[in-house]
JSON list of C-alpha atoms in Angstrom, two decimals:
[
{"chain": "A", "resi": 1, "resn": "MET", "atom": "CA", "xyz": [24.84, 11.51, -40.97]},
{"chain": "A", "resi": 2, "resn": "ALA", "atom": "CA", "xyz": [21.94, 13.12, -39.11]},
{"chain": "A", "resi": 3, "resn": "GLU", "atom": "CA", "xyz": [19.38, 11.07, -40.73]},
{"chain": "A", "resi": 4, "resn": "PHE", "atom": "CA", "xyz": [21.33, 7.98, -39.92]},
{"chain": "A", "resi": 5, "resn": "MET", "atom": "CA", "xyz": [21.34, 8.62, -36.14]},
{"chain": "A", "resi": 6, "resn": "SER", "atom": "CA", "xyz": [17.93, 10.35, -35.85]},
{"chain": "A", "resi": 7, "resn": "ASP", "atom": "CA", "xyz": [16.09, 7.41, -34.47]},
{"chain": "A", "resi": 8, "resn": "LEU", "atom": "CA", "xyz": [18.70, 6.37, -31.92]},
{"chain": "A", "resi": 9, "resn": "PRO", "atom": "CA", "xyz": [18.96, 7.57, -28.32]},
{"chain": "A", "resi": 10, "resn": "VAL", "atom": "CA", "xyz": [21.63, 10.30, -27.59]},
{"chain": "A", "resi": 11, "resn": "TYR", "atom": "CA", "xyz": [23.72, 8.19, -25.27]},
{"chain": "A", "resi": 12, "resn": "TRP", "atom": "CA", "xyz": [24.29, 5.69, -28.05]},
{"chain": "A", "resi": 13, "resn": "GLU", "atom": "CA", "xyz": [26.81, 7.95, -29.69]},
{"chain": "A", "resi": 14, "resn": "PHE", "atom": "CA", "xyz": [28.92, 7.93, -26.56]},
{"chain": "A", "resi": 15, "resn": "VAL", "atom": "CA", "xyz": [28.71, 4.13, -26.24]},
{"chain": "A", "resi": 16, "resn": "ARG", "atom": "CA", "xyz": [29.12, 2.90, -29.86]},
{"chain": "A", "resi": 17, "resn": "TYR", "atom": "CA", "xyz": [32.65, 4.32, -30.56]},
{"chain": "A", "resi": 18, "resn": "PRO", "atom": "CA", "xyz": [34.28, 2.82, -27.58]},
{"chain": "A", "resi": 19, "resn": "LEU", "atom": "CA", "xyz": [32.38, -0.43, -27.84]},
{"chain": "A", "resi": 20, "resn": "GLY", "atom": "CA", "xyz": [33.19, -0.70, -31.61]},
{"chain": "A", "resi": 21, "resn": "ALA", "atom": "CA", "xyz": [36.93, -0.03, -30.97]},
{"chain": "A", "resi": 22, "resn": "ALA", "atom": "CA", "xyz": [36.96, -2.58, -28.18]},
{"chain": "A", "resi": 23, "resn": "LEU", "atom": "CA", "xyz": [35.40, -5.18, -30.43]},
{"chain": "A", "resi": 24, "resn": "CYS", "atom": "CA", "xyz": [37.94, -4.51, -33.19]},
{"chain": "A", "resi": 25, "resn": "LEU", "atom": "CA", "xyz": [40.71, -4.66, -30.74]},
{"chain": "A", "resi": 26, "resn": "LEU", "atom": "CA", "xyz": [39.37, -8.00, -29.23]},
{"chain": "A", "resi": 27, "resn": "GLY", "atom": "CA", "xyz": [38.98, -9.49, -32.76]},
{"chain": "A", "resi": 28, "resn": "ALA", "atom": "CA", "xyz": [42.54, -8.49, -33.75]},
{"chain": "A", "resi": 29, "resn": "LEU", "atom": "CA", "xyz": [43.85, -10.04, -30.47]},
{"chain": "A", "resi": 30, "resn": "LEU", "atom": "CA", "xyz": [41.94, -13.26, -31.23]},
{"chain": "A", "resi": 31, "resn": "CYS", "atom": "CA", "xyz": [43.53, -13.40, -34.72]},
{"chain": "A", "resi": 32, "resn": "LEU", "atom": "CA", "xyz": [46.88, -12.80, -33.09]},
{"chain": "A", "resi": 33, "resn": "ILE", "atom": "CA", "xyz": [46.28, -15.70, -30.73]},
{"chain": "A", "resi": 34, "resn": "GLY", "atom": "CA", "xyz": [45.25, -17.98, -33.64]},
{"chain": "A", "resi": 35, "resn": "THR", "atom": "CA", "xyz": [48.51, -17.11, -35.37]},
{"chain": "A", "resi": 36, "resn": "VAL", "atom": "CA", "xyz": [50.45, -18.10, -32.37]},
{"chain": "A", "resi": 37, "resn": "GLY", "atom": "CA", "xyz": [48.54, -21.31, -32.20]},
{"chain": "A", "resi": 38, "resn": "VAL", "atom": "CA", "xyz": [49.44, -22.04, -35.82]},
{"chain": "A", "resi": 39, "resn": "LEU", "atom": "CA", "xyz": [53.11, -21.55, -34.92]},
{"chain": "A", "resi": 40, "resn": "ARG", "atom": "CA", "xyz": [53.13, -23.56, -31.69]},
{"chain": "A", "resi": 41, "resn": "PHE", "atom": "CA", "xyz": [50.84, -26.51, -32.11]},
{"chain": "A", "resi": 42, "resn": "PRO", "atom": "CA", "xyz": [52.58, -29.77, -33.07]},
{"chain": "A", "resi": 43, "resn": "ASP", "atom": "CA", "xyz": [50.68, -31.24, -36.10]},
{"chain": "A", "resi": 44, "resn": "PHE", "atom": "CA", "xyz": [48.59, -30.16, -39.08]},
{"chain": "A", "resi": 45, "resn": "TYR", "atom": "CA", "xyz": [45.10, -30.94, -37.68]},
{"chain": "A", "resi": 46, "resn": "THR", "atom": "CA", "xyz": [45.57, -28.85, -34.43]},
{"chain": "A", "resi": 47, "resn": "ARG", "atom": "CA", "xyz": [47.17, -26.02, -36.36]},
{"chain": "A", "resi": 48, "resn": "LEU", "atom": "CA", "xyz": [44.17, -26.10, -38.82]},
{"chain": "A", "resi": 49, "resn": "HIS", "atom": "CA", "xyz": [41.89, -25.97, -35.90]},
{"chain": "A", "resi": 50, "resn": "ALA", "atom": "CA", "xyz": [43.58, -23.00, -34.26]},
{"chain": "A", "resi": 51, "resn": "ALA", "atom": "CA", "xyz": [43.54, -21.16, -37.54]},
{"chain": "A", "resi": 52, "resn": "SER", "atom": "CA", "xyz": [39.94, -21.87, -38.52]},
{"chain": "A", "resi": 53, "resn": "ILE", "atom": "CA", "xyz": [38.34, -21.19, -35.17]},
{"chain": "A", "resi": 54, "resn": "THR", "atom": "CA", "xyz": [40.20, -18.18, -34.04]},
{"chain": "A", "resi": 55, "resn": "ASP", "atom": "CA", "xyz": [40.36, -16.48, -37.42]},
{"chain": "A", "resi": 56, "resn": "THR", "atom": "CA", "xyz": [36.60, -16.90, -38.03]},
{"chain": "A", "resi": 57, "resn": "SER", "atom": "CA", "xyz": [35.86, -15.48, -34.49]},
{"chain": "A", "resi": 58, "resn": "GLY", "atom": "CA", "xyz": [38.30, -12.78, -34.88]},
{"chain": "A", "resi": 59, "resn": "ALA", "atom": "CA", "xyz": [36.89, -11.63, -38.17]},
{"chain": "A", "resi": 60, "resn": "VAL", "atom": "CA", "xyz": [33.37, -11.69, -36.86]},
{"chain": "A", "resi": 61, "resn": "LEU", "atom": "CA", "xyz": [34.48, -9.59, -33.86]},
{"chain": "A", "resi": 62, "resn": "VAL", "atom": "CA", "xyz": [36.27, -7.09, -36.20]},
{"chain": "A", "resi": 63, "resn": "LEU", "atom": "CA", "xyz": [33.20, -6.90, -38.46]},
{"chain": "A", "resi": 64, "resn": "LEU", "atom": "CA", "xyz": [30.85, -6.23, -35.52]},
{"chain": "A", "resi": 65, "resn": "GLY", "atom": "CA", "xyz": [33.21, -3.42, -34.26]},
{"chain": "A", "resi": 66, "resn": "MET", "atom": "CA", "xyz": [33.31, -1.95, -37.77]},
{"chain": "A", "resi": 67, "resn": "ALA", "atom": "CA", "xyz": [29.56, -2.17, -38.05]},
{"chain": "A", "resi": 68, "resn": "LEU", "atom": "CA", "xyz": [29.28, -0.18, -34.65]},
{"chain": "A", "resi": 69, "resn": "LEU", "atom": "CA", "xyz": [31.69, 2.49, -36.11]},
{"chain": "A", "resi": 70, "resn": "ALA", "atom": "CA", "xyz": [30.07, 2.66, -39.64]},
{"chain": "A", "resi": 71, "resn": "PRO", "atom": "CA", "xyz": [28.50, 6.13, -40.30]},
{"chain": "A", "resi": 72, "resn": "GLN", "atom": "CA", "xyz": [25.78, 4.80, -42.73]},
{"chain": "A", "resi": 73, "resn": "TRP", "atom": "CA", "xyz": [23.38, 1.80, -42.89]},
{"chain": "A", "resi": 74, "resn": "ILE", "atom": "CA", "xyz": [24.66, 0.94, -46.41]},
{"chain": "A", "resi": 75, "resn": "ILE", "atom": "CA", "xyz": [28.14, 0.19, -44.92]},
{"chain": "A", "resi": 76, "resn": "VAL", "atom": "CA", "xyz": [26.53, -1.89, -42.12]},
{"chain": "A", "resi": 77, "resn": "SER", "atom": "CA", "xyz": [24.63, -3.94, -44.80]},
{"chain": "A", "resi": 78, "resn": "LYS", "atom": "CA", "xyz": [27.89, -4.57, -46.67]},
{"chain": "A", "resi": 79, "resn": "LEU", "atom": "CA", "xyz": [29.64, -5.61, -43.50]},
{"chain": "A", "resi": 80, "resn": "GLY", "atom": "CA", "xyz": [26.81, -7.95, -42.88]},
{"chain": "A", "resi": 81, "resn": "ALA", "atom": "CA", "xyz": [27.24, -9.49, -46.35]},
{"chain": "A", "resi": 82, "resn": "ILE", "atom": "CA", "xyz": [30.90, -10.09, -45.69]},
{"chain": "A", "resi": 83, "resn": "PHE", "atom": "CA", "xyz": [29.92, -11.62, -42.32]},
{"chain": "A", "resi": 84, "resn": "ILE", "atom": "CA", "xyz": [27.66, -14.07, -43.94]},
{"chain": "A", "resi": 85, "resn": "PHE", "atom": "CA", "xyz": [30.32, -14.98, -46.62]},
{"chain": "A", "resi": 86, "resn": "ILE", "atom": "CA", "xyz": [33.05, -15.55, -43.95]},
{"chain": "A", "resi": 87, "resn": "PHE", "atom": "CA", "xyz": [30.66, -17.39, -41.63]},
{"chain": "A", "resi": 88, "resn": "LEU", "atom": "CA", "xyz": [29.69, -19.84, -44.35]},
{"chain": "A", "resi": 89, "resn": "THR", "atom": "CA", "xyz": [32.99, -20.34, -46.23]},
{"chain": "A", "resi": 90, "resn": "SER", "atom": "CA", "xyz": [35.57, -20.45, -43.61]},
{"chain": "A", "resi": 91, "resn": "PRO", "atom": "CA", "xyz": [34.31, -23.64, -41.81]},
{"chain": "A", "resi": 92, "resn": "ALA", "atom": "CA", "xyz": [33.57, -25.23, -45.16]},
{"chain": "A", "resi": 93, "resn": "ALA", "atom": "CA", "xyz": [37.08, -24.47, -46.30]},
{"chain": "A", "resi": 94, "resn": "SER", "atom": "CA", "xyz": [38.71, -25.82, -43.23]},
{"chain": "A", "resi": 95, "resn": "HIS", "atom": "CA", "xyz": [36.63, -28.91, -43.53]},
{"chain": "A", "resi": 96, "resn": "ALA", "atom": "CA", "xyz": [37.69, -29.47, -47.09]},
{"chain": "A", "resi": 97, "resn": "VAL", "atom": "CA", "xyz": [41.38, -29.03, -46.20]},
{"chain": "A", "resi": 98, "resn": "ALA", "atom": "CA", "xyz": [41.09, -31.48, -43.39]},
{"chain": "A", "resi": 99, "resn": "ASN", "atom": "CA", "xyz": [39.22, -34.00, -45.43]},
{"chain": "A", "resi": 100, "resn": "ALA", "atom": "CA", "xyz": [41.93, -33.53, -48.26]},
{"chain": "A", "resi": 101, "resn": "ALA", "atom": "CA", "xyz": [44.72, -34.23, -45.68]},
{"chain": "A", "resi": 102, "resn": "HIS", "atom": "CA", "xyz": [42.95, -37.33, -44.24]},
{"chain": "A", "resi": 103, "resn": "THR", "atom": "CA", "xyz": [42.24, -38.65, -47.77]},
{"chain": "A", "resi": 104, "resn": "ALA", "atom": "CA", "xyz": [45.89, -38.18, -48.60]},
{"chain": "A", "resi": 105, "resn": "GLY", "atom": "CA", "xyz": [46.85, -40.29, -45.54]},
{"chain": "A", "resi": 106, "resn": "LEU", "atom": "CA", "xyz": [48.03, -37.61, -43.20]},
{"chain": "A", "resi": 107, "resn": "GLN", "atom": "CA", "xyz": [47.64, -39.16, -39.64]},
{"chain": "A", "resi": 108, "resn": "PRO", "atom": "CA", "xyz": [47.19, -36.89, -36.46]},
{"chain": "A", "resi": 109, "resn": "MET", "atom": "CA", "xyz": [49.82, -37.15, -33.77]},
{"chain": "A", "resi": 110, "resn": "ILE", "atom": "CA", "xyz": [48.64, -39.48, -30.96]},
{"chain": "A", "resi": 111, "resn": "GLY", "atom": "CA", "xyz": [50.11, -39.06, -27.50]}
]
């Protein structure tokens, strides 16, 4: 661990743990808000929007918080790979589901 932190300033140790914990907590809160949106919104399309936007953002915040808490660079690089995977696949999957629903004839609520 000493070689991992040798090139960073001393005060960074005191900042990164609370900042990482706050990002993880904020990401979990955002995922919880998305869950409430899925339960409360009236139709399929608004529920899909709530789930895709908040869960992608929440996962990104949690991954950033975990990267700040990580003890080694290899863990940070693995979290970065997970971030890229989620950032590319989650919007594409949401679009595919919405397109399939639209093709199947599911109409959004108007009014």
